Short mmCIF file of C-alpha atoms in Angstrom, two decimals:
data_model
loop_
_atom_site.label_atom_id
_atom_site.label_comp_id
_atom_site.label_asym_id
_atom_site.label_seq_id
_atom_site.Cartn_x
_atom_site.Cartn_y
_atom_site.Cartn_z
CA UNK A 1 -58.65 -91.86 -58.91
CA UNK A 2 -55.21 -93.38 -58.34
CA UNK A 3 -53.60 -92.41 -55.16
CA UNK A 4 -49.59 -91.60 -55.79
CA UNK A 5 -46.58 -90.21 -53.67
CA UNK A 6 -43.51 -89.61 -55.19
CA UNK A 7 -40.94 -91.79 -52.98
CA UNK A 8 -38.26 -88.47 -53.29
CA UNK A 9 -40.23 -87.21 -50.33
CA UNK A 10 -39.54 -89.89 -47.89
CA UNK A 11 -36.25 -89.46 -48.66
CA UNK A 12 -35.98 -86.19 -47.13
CA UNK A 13 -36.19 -87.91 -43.41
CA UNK A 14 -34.04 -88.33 -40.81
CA UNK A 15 -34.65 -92.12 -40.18
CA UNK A 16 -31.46 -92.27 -38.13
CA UNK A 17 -33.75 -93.52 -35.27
CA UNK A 18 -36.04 -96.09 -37.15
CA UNK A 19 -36.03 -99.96 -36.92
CA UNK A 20 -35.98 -102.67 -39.39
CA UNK A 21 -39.32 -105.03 -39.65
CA UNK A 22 -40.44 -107.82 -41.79
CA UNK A 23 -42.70 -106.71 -44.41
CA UNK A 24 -44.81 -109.48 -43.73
CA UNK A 25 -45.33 -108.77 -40.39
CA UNK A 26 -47.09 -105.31 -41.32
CA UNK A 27 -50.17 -107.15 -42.71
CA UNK A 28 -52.95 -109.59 -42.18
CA UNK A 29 -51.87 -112.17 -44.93
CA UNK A 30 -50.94 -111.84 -48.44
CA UNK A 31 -52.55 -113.82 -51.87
CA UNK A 32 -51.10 -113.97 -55.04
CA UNK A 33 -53.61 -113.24 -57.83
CA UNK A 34 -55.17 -115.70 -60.82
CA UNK A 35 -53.58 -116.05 -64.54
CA UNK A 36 -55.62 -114.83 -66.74
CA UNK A 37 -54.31 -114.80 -70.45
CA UNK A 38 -55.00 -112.33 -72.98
CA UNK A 39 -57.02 -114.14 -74.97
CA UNK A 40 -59.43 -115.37 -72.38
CA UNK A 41 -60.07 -112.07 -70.97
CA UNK A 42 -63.45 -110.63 -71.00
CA UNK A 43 -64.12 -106.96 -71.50
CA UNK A 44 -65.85 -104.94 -69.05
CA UNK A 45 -64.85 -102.41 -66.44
CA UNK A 46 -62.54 -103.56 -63.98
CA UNK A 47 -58.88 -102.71 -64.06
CA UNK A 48 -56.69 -106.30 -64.38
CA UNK A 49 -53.08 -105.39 -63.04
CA UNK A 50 -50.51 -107.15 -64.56
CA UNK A 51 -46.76 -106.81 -64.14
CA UNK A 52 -45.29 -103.67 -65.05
CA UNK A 53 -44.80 -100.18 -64.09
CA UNK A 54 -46.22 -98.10 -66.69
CA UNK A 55 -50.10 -97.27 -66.52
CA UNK A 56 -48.99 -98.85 -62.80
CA UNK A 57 -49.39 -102.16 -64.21
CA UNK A 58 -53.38 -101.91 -65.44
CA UNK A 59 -52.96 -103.83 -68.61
CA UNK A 60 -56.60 -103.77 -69.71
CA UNK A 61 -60.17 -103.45 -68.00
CA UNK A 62 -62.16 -106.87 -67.70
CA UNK A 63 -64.99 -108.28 -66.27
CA UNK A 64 -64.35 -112.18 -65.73
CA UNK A 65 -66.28 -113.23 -62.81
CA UNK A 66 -63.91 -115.54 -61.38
CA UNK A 67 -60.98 -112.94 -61.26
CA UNK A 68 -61.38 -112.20 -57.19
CA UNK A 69 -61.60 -108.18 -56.83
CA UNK A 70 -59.86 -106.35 -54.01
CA UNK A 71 -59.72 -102.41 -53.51
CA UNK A 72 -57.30 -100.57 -50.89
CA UNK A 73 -54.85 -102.95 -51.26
CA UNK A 74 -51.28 -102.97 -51.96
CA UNK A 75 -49.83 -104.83 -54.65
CA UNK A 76 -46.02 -105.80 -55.49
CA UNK A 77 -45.18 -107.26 -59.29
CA UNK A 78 -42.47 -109.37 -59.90
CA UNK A 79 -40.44 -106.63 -60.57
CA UNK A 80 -41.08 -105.04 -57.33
CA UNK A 81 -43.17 -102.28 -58.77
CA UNK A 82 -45.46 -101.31 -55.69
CA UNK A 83 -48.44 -99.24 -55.56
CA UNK A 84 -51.20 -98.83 -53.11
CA UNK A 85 -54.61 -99.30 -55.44
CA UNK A 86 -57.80 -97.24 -54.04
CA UNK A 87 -59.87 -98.78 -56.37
CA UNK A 88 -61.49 -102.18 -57.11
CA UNK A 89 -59.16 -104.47 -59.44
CA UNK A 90 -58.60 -107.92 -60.16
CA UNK A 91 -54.89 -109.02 -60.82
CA UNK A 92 -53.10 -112.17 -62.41
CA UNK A 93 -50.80 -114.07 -60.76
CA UNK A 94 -47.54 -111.84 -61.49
CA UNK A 95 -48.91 -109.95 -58.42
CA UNK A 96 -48.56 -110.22 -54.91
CA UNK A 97 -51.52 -108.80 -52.71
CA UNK A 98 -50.78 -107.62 -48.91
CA UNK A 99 -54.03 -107.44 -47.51
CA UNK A 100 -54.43 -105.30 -43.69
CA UNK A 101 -57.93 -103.64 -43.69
CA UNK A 102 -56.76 -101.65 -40.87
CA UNK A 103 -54.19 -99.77 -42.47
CA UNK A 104 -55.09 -95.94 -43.54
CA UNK A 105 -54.82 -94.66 -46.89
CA UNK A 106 -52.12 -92.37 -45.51
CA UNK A 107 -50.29 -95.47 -44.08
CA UNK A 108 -50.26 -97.57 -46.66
CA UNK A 109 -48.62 -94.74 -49.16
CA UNK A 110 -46.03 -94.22 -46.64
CA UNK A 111 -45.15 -98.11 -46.42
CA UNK A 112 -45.34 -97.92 -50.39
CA UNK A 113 -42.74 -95.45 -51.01
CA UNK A 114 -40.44 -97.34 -48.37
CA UNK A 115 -41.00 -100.92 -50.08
CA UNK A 116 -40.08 -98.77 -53.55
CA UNK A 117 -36.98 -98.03 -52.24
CA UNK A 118 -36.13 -101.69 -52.97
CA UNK A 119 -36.79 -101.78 -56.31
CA UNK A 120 -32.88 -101.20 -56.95
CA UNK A 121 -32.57 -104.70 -55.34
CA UNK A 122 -34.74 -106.60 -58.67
CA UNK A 123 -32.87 -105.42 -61.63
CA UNK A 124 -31.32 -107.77 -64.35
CA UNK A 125 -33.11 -110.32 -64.18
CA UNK A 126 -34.04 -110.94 -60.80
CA UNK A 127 -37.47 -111.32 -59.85
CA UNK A 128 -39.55 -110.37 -56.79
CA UNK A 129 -41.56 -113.65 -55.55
CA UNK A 130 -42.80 -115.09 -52.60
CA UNK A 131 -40.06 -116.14 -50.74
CA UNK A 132 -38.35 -112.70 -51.59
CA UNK A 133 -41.44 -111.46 -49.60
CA UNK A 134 -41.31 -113.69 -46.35
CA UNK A 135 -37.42 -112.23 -46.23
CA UNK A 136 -38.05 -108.54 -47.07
CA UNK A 137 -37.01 -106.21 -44.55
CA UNK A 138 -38.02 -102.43 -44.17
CA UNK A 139 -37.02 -99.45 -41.98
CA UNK A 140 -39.82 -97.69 -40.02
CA UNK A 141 -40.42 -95.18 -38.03
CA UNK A 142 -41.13 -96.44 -34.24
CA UNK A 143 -42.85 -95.42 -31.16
CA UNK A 144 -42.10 -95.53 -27.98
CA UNK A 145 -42.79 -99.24 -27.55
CA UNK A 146 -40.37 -99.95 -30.97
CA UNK A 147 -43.96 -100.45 -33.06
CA UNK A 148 -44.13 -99.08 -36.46
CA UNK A 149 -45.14 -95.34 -35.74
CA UNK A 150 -48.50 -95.54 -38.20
CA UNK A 151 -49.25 -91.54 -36.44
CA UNK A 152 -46.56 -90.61 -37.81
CA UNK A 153 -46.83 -91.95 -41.25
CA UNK A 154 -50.20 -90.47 -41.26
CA UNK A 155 -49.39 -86.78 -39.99
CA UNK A 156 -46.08 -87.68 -42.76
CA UNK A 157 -48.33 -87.91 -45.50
CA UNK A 158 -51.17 -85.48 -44.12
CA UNK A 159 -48.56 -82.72 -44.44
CA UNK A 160 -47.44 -83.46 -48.16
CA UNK A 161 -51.32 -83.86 -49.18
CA UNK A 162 -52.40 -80.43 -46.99
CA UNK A 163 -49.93 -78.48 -49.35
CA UNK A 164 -51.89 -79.44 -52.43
CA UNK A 165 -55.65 -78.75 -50.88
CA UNK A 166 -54.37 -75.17 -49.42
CA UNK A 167 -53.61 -73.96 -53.30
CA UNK A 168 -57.18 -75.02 -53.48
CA UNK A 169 -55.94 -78.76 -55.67
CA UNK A 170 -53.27 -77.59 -57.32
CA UNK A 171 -49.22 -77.65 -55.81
CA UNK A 172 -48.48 -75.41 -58.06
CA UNK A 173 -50.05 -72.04 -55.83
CA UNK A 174 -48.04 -73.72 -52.65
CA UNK A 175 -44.56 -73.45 -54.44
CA UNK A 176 -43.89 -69.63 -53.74
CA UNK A 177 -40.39 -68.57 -53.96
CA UNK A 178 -39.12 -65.66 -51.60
CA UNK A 179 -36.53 -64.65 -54.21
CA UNK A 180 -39.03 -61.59 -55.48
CA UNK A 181 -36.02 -60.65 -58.27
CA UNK A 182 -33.08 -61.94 -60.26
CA UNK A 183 -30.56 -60.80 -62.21
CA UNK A 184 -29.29 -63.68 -64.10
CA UNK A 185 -26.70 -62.56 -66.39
CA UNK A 186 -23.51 -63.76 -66.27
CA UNK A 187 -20.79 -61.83 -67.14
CA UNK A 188 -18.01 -64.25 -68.44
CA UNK A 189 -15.32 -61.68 -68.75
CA UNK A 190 -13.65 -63.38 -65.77
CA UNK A 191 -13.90 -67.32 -66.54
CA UNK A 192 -11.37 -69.38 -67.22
CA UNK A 193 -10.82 -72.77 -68.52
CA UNK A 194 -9.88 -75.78 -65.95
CA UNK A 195 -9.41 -79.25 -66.72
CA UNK A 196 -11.36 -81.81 -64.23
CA UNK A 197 -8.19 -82.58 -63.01
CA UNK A 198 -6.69 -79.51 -61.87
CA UNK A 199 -9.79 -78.93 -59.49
CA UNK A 200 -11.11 -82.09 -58.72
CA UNK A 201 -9.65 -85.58 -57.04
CA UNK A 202 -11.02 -87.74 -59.09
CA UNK A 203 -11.92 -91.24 -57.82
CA UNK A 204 -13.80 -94.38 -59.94
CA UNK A 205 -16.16 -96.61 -58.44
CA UNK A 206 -15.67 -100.32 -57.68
CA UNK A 207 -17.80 -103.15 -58.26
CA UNK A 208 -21.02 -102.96 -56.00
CA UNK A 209 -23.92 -105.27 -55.84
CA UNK A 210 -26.88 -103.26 -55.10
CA UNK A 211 -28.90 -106.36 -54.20
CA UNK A 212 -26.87 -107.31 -51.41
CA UNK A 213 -26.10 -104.01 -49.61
CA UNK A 214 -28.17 -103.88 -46.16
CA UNK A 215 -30.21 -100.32 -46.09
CA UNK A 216 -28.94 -97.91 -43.74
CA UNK A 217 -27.75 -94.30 -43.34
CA UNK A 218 -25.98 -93.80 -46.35
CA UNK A 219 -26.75 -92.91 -49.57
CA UNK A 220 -25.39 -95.30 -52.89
CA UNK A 221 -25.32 -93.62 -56.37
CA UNK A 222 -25.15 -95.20 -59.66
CA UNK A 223 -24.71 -94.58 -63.07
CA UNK A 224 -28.39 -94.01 -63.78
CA UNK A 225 -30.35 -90.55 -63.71
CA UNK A 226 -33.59 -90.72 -62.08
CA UNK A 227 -33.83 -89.46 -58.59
CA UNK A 228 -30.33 -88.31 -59.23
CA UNK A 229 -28.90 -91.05 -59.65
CA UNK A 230 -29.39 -92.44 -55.96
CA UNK A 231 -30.10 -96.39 -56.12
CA UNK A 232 -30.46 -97.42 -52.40
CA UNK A 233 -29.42 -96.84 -49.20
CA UNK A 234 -27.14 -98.90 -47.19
CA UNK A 235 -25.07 -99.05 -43.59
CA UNK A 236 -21.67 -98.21 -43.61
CA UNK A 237 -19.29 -100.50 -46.24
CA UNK A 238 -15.79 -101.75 -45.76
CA UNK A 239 -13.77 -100.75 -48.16
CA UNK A 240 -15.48 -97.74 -50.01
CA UNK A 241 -14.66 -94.46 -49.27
CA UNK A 242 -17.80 -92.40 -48.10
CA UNK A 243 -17.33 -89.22 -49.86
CA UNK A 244 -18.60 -85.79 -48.24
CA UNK A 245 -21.49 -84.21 -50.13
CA UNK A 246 -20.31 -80.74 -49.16
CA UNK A 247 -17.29 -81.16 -51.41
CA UNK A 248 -18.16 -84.23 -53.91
CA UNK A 249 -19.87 -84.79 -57.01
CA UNK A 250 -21.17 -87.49 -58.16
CA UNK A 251 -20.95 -88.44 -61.64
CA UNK A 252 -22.39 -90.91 -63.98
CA UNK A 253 -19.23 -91.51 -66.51
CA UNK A 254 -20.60 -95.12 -68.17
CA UNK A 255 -23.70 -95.34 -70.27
CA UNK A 256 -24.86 -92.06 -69.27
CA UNK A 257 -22.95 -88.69 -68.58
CA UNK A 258 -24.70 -86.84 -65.48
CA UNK A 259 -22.97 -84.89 -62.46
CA UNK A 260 -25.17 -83.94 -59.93
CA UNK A 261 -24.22 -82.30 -56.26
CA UNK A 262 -25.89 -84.82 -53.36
CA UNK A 263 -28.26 -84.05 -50.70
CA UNK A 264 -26.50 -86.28 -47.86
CA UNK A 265 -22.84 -88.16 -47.64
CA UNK A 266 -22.76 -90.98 -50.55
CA UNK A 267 -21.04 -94.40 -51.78
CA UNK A 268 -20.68 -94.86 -55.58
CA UNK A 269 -21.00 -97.81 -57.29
CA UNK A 270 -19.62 -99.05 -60.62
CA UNK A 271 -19.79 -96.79 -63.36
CA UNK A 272 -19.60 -93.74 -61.04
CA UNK A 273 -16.76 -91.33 -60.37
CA UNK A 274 -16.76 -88.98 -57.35
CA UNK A 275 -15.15 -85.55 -57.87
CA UNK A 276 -13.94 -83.80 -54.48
CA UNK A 277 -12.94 -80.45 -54.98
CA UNK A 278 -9.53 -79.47 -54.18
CA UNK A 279 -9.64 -76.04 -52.44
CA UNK A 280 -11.64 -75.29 -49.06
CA UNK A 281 -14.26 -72.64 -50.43
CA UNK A 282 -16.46 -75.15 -51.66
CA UNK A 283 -20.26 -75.36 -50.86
CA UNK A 284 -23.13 -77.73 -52.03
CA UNK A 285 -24.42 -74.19 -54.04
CA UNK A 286 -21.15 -73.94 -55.92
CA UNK A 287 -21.47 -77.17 -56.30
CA UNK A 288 -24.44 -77.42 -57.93
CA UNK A 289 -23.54 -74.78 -60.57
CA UNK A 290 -20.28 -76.57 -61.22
CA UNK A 291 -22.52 -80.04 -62.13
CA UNK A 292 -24.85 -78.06 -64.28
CA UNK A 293 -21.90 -76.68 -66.06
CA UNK A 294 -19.88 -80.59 -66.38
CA UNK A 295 -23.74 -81.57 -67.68
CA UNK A 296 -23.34 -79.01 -70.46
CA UNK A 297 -20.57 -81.50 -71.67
CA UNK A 298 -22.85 -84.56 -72.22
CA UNK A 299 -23.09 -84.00 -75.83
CA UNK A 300 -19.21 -85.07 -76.35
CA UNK A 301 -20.46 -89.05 -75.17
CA UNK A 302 -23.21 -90.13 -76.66
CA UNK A 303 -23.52 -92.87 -79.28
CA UNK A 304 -21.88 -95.26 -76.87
CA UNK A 305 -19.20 -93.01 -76.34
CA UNK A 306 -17.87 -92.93 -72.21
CA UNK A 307 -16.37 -90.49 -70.47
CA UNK A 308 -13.99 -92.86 -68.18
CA UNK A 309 -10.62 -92.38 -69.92
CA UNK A 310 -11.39 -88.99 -71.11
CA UNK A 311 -12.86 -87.47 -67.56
CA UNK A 312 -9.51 -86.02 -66.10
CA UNK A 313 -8.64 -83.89 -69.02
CA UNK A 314 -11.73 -82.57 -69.53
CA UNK A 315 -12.54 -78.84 -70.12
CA UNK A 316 -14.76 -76.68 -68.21
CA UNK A 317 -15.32 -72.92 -68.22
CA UNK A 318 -15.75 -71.41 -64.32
CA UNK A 319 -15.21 -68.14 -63.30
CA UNK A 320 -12.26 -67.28 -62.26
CA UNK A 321 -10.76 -65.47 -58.82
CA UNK A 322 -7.69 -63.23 -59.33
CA UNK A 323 -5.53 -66.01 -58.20
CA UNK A 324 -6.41 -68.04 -61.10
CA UNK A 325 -8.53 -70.38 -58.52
CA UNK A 326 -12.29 -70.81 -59.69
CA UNK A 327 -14.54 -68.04 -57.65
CA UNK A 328 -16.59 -70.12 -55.89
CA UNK A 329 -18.10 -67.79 -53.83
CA UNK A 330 -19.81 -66.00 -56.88
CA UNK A 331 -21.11 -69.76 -58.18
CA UNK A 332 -22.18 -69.90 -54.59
CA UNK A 333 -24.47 -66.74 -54.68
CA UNK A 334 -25.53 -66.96 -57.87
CA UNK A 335 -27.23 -70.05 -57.37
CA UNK A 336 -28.72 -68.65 -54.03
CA UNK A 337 -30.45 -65.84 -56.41
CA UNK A 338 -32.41 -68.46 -58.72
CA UNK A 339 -36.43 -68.49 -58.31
CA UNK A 340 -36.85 -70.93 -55.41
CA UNK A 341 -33.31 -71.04 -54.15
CA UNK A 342 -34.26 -70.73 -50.83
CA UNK A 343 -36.38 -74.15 -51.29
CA UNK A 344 -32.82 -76.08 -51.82
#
């Protein structure tokens, strides 16, 4: 069985406190594995990893003897696609091996969803090899002594896999909501009509190369939607304006349309506008409905179509206080009364 962890998890830690370490340094030694072209291969029953991140890489089962096999490894593609492998495989030489028999399962799926974290870093065109490996850097969790904290990155993971084995193997039992009812009409006798502008400071995003920020505290979005957008992480930049989640969007306005409210304080990158409200009774709940409604709006560019020019004068439908200001308060509750609000 393959053995995955969704990297959105470690993302929920306060790593404040954790140290930088050479990748390298975290393991024995490292081998790159054999070419093997297709039409070579000989079938039997041993996965052959190849570069890629669907089917995590296994591009067809083999059984050449002089393909070495390895099992509990962790592997990195060129394209810095990284999974831990609890299984026997052979691999060609688009892969990169780290080999340390004394790491745990549960440590090497933490160091796995840390090294994915850098996959922002080998995009258009830019390939993960060797020497990308001997200069890779990652943020740990230390001990006392300012060692990589491998308890803790086993308890880490412990606690995410304990969830699924106490709803007896599946999550699904585990995710209980203590929202018991909802009424979740809305009545839109009192909404109103506001353009982007008149409620939001609207700011565009300036040319950022994700490949050379240095990971740190801060979250960077960009225009894309998976894991909301977020790309990387870096320390604080010179010269971009770190927006405060509590009153900020962020929103995708260039090859995809999607506004989302952020977990943590954020830079945006090209093709990424932050909205910051312009009253004080903002929260991140309010905030949240607000993006769902701007999201309702995607339909208006697609087919190439962008939102850039257009954004400002935008139209969205909020309800509305008696002072003609949107009732933010009501967005705010509303979304506290959805089925597992109070996991937000």
């Amino acid at each position: 069985m393959l053995i995955k962890l969704k990297m959105e998890a470690v993302t929920m830690i306060n790593t404040t406190e954790w140290k930088e370490f050479k990748l390298i340094d975290l393991f024995d030694s490292y081998e790159r594995g054999k070419r093997l072209v297709e039409y070579n291969r000989e079938t039997g029953s041993i996965p052959l990893v190849t570069a890629g991140f669907q089917n995590e890489g296994v591009a067809d089962f083999i059984s050449n003897s002089e393909q070495k096999r390895y099992k509990n490894k962790i592997t990195i593609d060129m394209f810095c696609n990284v999974f831990y492998r609890d299984y026997e495989f052979c691999c060609d030489d688009n892969i990169i091996v780290l080999i340390n028999d004394k790491l745990t399962t549960n440590e090497a799926l933490f160091i796995v969803s840390i090294i994915r974290k850098d996959k922002f870093r080998f995009a258009y065109g830019r390939q993960y090899r060797q020497k990308d490996l001997l200069k890779h850097m990652v943020k740990l969790p230390v001990d006392d002594f300012g060692k990589p904290n491998y308890k803790f990155m086993n308890d880490y993971i412990e606690e995410l896999q304990s969830r699924e084995r106490e709803s007896h193997g599946s999550i699904k039992e585990s995710l209980v909501t203590n929202i018991k009812s909802v009424n979740n009409n809305l009545q839109i006798l009192k909404w109103k009509n506001y353009k982007i502008k008149d409620i939001f400071d609207v700011y565009t995003g300036k040319d950022l190369i994700y490949s050379t920020i240095i990971p740190g505290q801060y979250d960077v979005v960009g225009h894309g939607k998976e894991n909301l957008g977020l790309v990387g992480t870096t320390e604080k930049l010179d010269g971009y304006p770190l927006f405060d989640n509590n009153k900020t969007i962020s929103l995708a306005d260039r090859g995809n349309f999607f506004a989302t409210a952020r977990p943590a304080p954020f830079y945006v990158g090209t093709r990424v506008k932050a909205l910051t409200y312009k009253f004080g009774d903002i929260d991140i709940y309010s905030l949240m409905f607000i993006a769902n409604i701007i999201n309702k709006e995607e339909y208006r560019f697609t087919y190439g179509r962008n939102s850039t020019n257009k954004l400002p004068d935008l139209e969205i439908k909020l309800p509305v206080k008696d002072d003609g200001t949107p009732d933010c308060l009501f967005m705010s509750n509303y979304i506290k009364t959805l089925p597992f609000s109070d996991r937000i």
